PDB file of C-alpha atoms and ligand atoms in Angstrom:
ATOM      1  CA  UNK U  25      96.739  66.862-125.639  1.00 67.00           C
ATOM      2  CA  UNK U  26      99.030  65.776-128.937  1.00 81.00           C
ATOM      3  CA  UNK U  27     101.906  63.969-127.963  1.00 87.00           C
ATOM      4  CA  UNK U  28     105.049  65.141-129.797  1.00 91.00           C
ATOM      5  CA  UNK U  29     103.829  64.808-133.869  1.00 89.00           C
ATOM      6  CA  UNK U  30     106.789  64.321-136.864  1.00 91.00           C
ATOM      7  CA  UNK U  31     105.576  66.696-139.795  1.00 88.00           C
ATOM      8  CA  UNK U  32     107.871  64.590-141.507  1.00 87.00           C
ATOM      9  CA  UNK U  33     106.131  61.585-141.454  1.00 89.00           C
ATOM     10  CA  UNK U  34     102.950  63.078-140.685  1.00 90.00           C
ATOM     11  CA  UNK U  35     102.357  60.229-137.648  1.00 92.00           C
ATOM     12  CA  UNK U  36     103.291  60.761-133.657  1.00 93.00           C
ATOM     13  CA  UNK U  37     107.273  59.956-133.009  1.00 95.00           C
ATOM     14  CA  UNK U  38     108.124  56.420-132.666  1.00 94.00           C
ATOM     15  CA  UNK U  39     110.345  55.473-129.381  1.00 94.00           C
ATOM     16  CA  UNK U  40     112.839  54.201-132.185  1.00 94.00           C
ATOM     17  CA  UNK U  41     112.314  57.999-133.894  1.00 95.00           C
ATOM     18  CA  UNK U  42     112.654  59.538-130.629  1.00 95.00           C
ATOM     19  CA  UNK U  43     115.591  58.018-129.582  1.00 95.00           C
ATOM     20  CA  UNK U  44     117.803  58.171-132.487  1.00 95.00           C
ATOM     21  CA  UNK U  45     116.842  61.744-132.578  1.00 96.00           C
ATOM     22  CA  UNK U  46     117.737  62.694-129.133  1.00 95.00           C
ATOM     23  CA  UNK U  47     120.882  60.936-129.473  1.00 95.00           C
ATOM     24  CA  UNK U  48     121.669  63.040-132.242  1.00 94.00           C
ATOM     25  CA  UNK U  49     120.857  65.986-130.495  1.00 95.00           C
ATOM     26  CA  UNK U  50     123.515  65.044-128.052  1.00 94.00           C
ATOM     27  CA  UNK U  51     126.035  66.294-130.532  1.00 92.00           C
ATOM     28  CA  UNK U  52     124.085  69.549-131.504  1.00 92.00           C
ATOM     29  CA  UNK U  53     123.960  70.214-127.131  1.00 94.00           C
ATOM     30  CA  UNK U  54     127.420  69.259-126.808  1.00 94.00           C
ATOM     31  CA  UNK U  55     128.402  71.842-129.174  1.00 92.00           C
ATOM     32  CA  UNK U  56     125.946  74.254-128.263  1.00 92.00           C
ATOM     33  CA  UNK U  57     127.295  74.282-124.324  1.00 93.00           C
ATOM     34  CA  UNK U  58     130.873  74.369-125.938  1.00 93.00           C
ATOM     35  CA  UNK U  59     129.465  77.736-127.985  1.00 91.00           C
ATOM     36  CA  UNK U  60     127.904  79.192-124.792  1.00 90.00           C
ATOM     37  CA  UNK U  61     130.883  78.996-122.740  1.00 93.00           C
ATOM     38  CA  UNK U  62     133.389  80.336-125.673  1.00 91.00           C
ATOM     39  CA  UNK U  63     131.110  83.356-125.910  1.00 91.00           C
ATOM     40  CA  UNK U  64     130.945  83.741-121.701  1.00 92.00           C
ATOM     41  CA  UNK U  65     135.030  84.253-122.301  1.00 93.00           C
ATOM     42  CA  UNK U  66     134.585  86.260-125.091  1.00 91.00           C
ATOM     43  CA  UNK U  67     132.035  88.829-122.732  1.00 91.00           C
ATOM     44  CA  UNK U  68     134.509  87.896-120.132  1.00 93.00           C
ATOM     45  CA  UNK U  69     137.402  89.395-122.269  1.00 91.00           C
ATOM     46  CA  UNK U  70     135.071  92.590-123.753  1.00 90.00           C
ATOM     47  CA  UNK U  71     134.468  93.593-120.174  1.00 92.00           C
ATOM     48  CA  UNK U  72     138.384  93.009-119.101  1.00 91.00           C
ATOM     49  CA  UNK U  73     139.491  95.228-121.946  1.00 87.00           C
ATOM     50  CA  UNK U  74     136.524  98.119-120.892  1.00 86.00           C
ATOM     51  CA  UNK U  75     137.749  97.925-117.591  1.00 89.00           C
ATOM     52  CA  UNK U  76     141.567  98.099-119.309  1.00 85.00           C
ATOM     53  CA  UNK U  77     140.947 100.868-120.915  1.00 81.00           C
ATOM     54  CA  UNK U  78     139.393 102.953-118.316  1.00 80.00           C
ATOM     55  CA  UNK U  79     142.353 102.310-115.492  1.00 81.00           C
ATOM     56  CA  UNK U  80     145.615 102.742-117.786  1.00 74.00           C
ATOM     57  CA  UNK U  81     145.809 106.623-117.333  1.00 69.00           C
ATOM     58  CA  UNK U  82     146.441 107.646-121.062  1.00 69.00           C
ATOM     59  CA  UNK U  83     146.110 104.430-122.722  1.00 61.00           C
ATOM     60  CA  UNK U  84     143.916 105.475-125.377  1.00 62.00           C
ATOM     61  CA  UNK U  85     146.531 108.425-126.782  1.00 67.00           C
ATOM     62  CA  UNK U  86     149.003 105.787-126.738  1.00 69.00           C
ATOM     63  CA  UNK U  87     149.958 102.295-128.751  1.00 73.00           C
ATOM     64  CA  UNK U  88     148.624 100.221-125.664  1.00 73.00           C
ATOM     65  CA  UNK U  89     145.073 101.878-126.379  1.00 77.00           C
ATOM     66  CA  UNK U  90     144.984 100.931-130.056  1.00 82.00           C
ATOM     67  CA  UNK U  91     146.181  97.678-129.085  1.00 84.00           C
ATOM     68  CA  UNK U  92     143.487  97.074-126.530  1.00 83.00           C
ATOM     69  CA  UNK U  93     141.039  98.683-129.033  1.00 84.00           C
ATOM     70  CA  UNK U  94     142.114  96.255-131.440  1.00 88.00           C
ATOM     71  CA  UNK U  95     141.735  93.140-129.069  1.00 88.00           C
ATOM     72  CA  UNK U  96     138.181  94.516-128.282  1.00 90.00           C
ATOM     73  CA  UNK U  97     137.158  94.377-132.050  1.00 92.00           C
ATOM     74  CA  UNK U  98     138.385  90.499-132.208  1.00 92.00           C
ATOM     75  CA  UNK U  99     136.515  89.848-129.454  1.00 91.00           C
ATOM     76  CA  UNK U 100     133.167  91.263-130.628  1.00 92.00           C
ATOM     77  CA  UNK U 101     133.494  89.621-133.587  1.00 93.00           C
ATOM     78  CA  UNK U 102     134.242  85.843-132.246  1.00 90.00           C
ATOM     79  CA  UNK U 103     130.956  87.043-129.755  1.00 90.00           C
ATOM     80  CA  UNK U 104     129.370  87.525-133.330  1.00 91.00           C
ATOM     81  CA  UNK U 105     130.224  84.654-134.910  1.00 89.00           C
ATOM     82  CA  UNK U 106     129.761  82.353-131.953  1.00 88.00           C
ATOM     83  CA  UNK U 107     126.244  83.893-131.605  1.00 85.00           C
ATOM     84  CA  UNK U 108     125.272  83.404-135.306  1.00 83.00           C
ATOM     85  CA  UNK U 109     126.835  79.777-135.100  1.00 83.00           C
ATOM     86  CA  UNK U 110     124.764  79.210-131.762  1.00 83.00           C
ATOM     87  CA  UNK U 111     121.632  80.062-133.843  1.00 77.00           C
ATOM     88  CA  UNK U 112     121.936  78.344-136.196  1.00 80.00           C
ATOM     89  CA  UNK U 113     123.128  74.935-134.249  1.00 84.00           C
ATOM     90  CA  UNK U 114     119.671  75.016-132.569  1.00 91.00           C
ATOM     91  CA  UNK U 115     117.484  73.090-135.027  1.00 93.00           C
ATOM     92  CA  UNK U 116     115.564  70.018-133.530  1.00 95.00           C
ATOM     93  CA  UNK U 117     116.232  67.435-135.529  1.00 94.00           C
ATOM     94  CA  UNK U 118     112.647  66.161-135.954  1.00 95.00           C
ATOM     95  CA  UNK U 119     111.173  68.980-138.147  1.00 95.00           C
ATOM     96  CA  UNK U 120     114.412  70.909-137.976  1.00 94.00           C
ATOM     97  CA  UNK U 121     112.676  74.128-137.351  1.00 94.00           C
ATOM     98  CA  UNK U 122     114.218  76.797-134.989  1.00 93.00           C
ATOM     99  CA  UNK U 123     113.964  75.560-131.545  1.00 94.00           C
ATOM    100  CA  UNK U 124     114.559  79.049-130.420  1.00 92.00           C
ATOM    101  CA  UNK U 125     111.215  79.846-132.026  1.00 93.00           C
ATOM    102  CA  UNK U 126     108.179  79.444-129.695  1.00 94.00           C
ATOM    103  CA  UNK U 127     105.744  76.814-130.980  1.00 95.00           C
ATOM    104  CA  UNK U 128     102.332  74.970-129.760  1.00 94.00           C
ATOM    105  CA  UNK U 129     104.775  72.626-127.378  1.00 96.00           C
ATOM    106  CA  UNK U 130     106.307  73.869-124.615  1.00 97.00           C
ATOM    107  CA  UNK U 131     110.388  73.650-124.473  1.00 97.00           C
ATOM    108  CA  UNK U 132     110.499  72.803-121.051  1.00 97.00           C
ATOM    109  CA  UNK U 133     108.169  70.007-120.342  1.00 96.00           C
ATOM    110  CA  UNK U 134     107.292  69.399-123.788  1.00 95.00           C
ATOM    111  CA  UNK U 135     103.546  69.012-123.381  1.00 95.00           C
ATOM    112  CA  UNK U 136     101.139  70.294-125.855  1.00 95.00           C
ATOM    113  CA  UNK U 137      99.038  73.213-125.830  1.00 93.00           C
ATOM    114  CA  UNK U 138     101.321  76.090-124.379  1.00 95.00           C
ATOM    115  CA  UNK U 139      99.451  79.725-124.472  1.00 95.00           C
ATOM    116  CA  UNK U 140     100.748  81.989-126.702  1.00 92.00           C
ATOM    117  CA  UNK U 141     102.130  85.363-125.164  1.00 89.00           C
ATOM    118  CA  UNK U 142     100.496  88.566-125.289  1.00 89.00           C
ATOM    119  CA  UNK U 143     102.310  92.560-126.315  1.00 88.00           C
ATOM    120  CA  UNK U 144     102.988  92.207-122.379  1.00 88.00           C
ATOM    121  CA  UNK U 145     102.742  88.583-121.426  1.00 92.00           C
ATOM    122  CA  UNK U 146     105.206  85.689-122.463  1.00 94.00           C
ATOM    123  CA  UNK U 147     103.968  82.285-123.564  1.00 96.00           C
ATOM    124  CA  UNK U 148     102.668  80.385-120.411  1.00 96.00           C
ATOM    125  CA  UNK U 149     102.853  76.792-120.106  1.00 97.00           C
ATOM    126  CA  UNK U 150      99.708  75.631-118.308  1.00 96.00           C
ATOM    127  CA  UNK U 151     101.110  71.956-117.509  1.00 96.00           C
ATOM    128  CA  UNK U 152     104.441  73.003-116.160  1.00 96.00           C
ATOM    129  CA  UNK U 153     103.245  76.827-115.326  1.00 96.00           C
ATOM    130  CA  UNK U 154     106.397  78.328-116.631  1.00 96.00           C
ATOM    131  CA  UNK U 155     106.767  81.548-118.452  1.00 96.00           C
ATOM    132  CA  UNK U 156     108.800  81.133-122.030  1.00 96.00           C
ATOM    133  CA  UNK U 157     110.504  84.942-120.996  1.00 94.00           C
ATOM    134  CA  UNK U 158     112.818  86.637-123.280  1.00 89.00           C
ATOM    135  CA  UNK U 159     114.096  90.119-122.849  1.00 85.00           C
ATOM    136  CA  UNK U 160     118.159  90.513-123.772  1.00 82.00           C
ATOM    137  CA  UNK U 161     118.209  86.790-123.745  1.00 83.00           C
ATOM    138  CA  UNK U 162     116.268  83.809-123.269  1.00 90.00           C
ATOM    139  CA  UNK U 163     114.747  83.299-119.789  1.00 93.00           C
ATOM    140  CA  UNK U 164     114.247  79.391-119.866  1.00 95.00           C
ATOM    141  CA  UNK U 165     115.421  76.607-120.879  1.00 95.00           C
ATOM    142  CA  UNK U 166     114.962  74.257-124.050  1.00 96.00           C
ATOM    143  CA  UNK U 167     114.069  70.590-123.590  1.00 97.00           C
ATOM    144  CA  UNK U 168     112.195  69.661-126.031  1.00 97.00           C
ATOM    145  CA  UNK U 169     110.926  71.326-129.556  1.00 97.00           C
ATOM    146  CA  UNK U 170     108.332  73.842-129.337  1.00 96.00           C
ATOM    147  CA  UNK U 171     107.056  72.807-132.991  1.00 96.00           C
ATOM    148  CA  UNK U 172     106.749  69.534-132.772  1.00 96.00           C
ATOM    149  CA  UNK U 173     107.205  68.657-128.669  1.00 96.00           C
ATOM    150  CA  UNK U 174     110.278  65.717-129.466  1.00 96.00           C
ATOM    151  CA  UNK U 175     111.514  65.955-126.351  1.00 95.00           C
ATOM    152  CA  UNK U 176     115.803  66.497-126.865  1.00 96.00           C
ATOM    153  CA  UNK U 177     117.842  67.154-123.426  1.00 95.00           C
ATOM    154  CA  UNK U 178     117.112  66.039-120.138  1.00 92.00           C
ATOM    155  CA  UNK U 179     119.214  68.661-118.734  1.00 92.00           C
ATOM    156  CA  UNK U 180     117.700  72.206-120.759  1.00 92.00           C
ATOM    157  CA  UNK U 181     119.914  74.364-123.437  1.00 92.00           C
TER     158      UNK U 181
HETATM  159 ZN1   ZN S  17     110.691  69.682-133.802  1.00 80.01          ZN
HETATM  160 ZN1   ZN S  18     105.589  73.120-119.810  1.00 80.01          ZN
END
């Protein structure tokens, strides 16, 4: 077992390291949950104008179609942009790698020495036995960094 290791400076965390970092991280989740819920509107207004679309008998011949087509294409794009921006918010400020990346930590617990996931397995966490799945979306959630185990929300991204 390694207990959460700063490739920084090459030694284990400190508790002064650890929490300065996770109250810096408060920000980054903040922002993150702020993100998450602009994009559930954004799906929330995709699937409104779909549905729009479908049940105004002739609205695509007419101007109310192009309109609605036209308020569809803003909303994919803020769904694109908030996605990229929700990338690229996730870095744990330890090692500031991509904390969506799996690692030798686990991102739940944060304990050392998860099992890497096979062409039909996902990466198993013998201490906590979760699965890391991911299929259209990320099936658990991030507490700590998978690179370097700092462990960053209590309550999971
Ligand atoms: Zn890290
Ligand atoms: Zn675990």
């Amino acid at each position: 077992m390694l207990p959460p290791f700063n490739p920084i400076t090459k030694a284990p965390y400190t508790d002064g390291e650890r929490s300065h970092l996770r109250a810096s991280f408060e920000q980054v989740s903040a922002e993150y949950r702020r993100q998450k819920r602009l994009g559930g509107w954004c799906m929330g207004g995709l699937f409104l104008g779909m549905v729009l679309l479908q049940v105004v008998p002739g609205s695509i011949q007419s101007g109310g179609g192009i309109l609605i087509g036209l308020g569809l294409l803003a909303v994919l794009i803020m769904l694109l942009v908030t996605g990229l921006r929700m990338a690229g918010l996730l870095l744990c400020p330890g090692c500031h790698q991509k904390l969506e990346e799996i690692g030798a930590y686990c991102p739940e617990c944060g304990s050392h020495g998860l099992k890497p996931g096979g062409w039909f397995s996902s990466p198993h966490c013998p201490t906590c036995n979760r699965k890391m799945r991911r299929n259209k979306g990320r099936h658990y959630t991030i507490r700590a960094c998978s690179h370097c185990g700092l462990y960053l929300d209590e309550k999971g991204l």
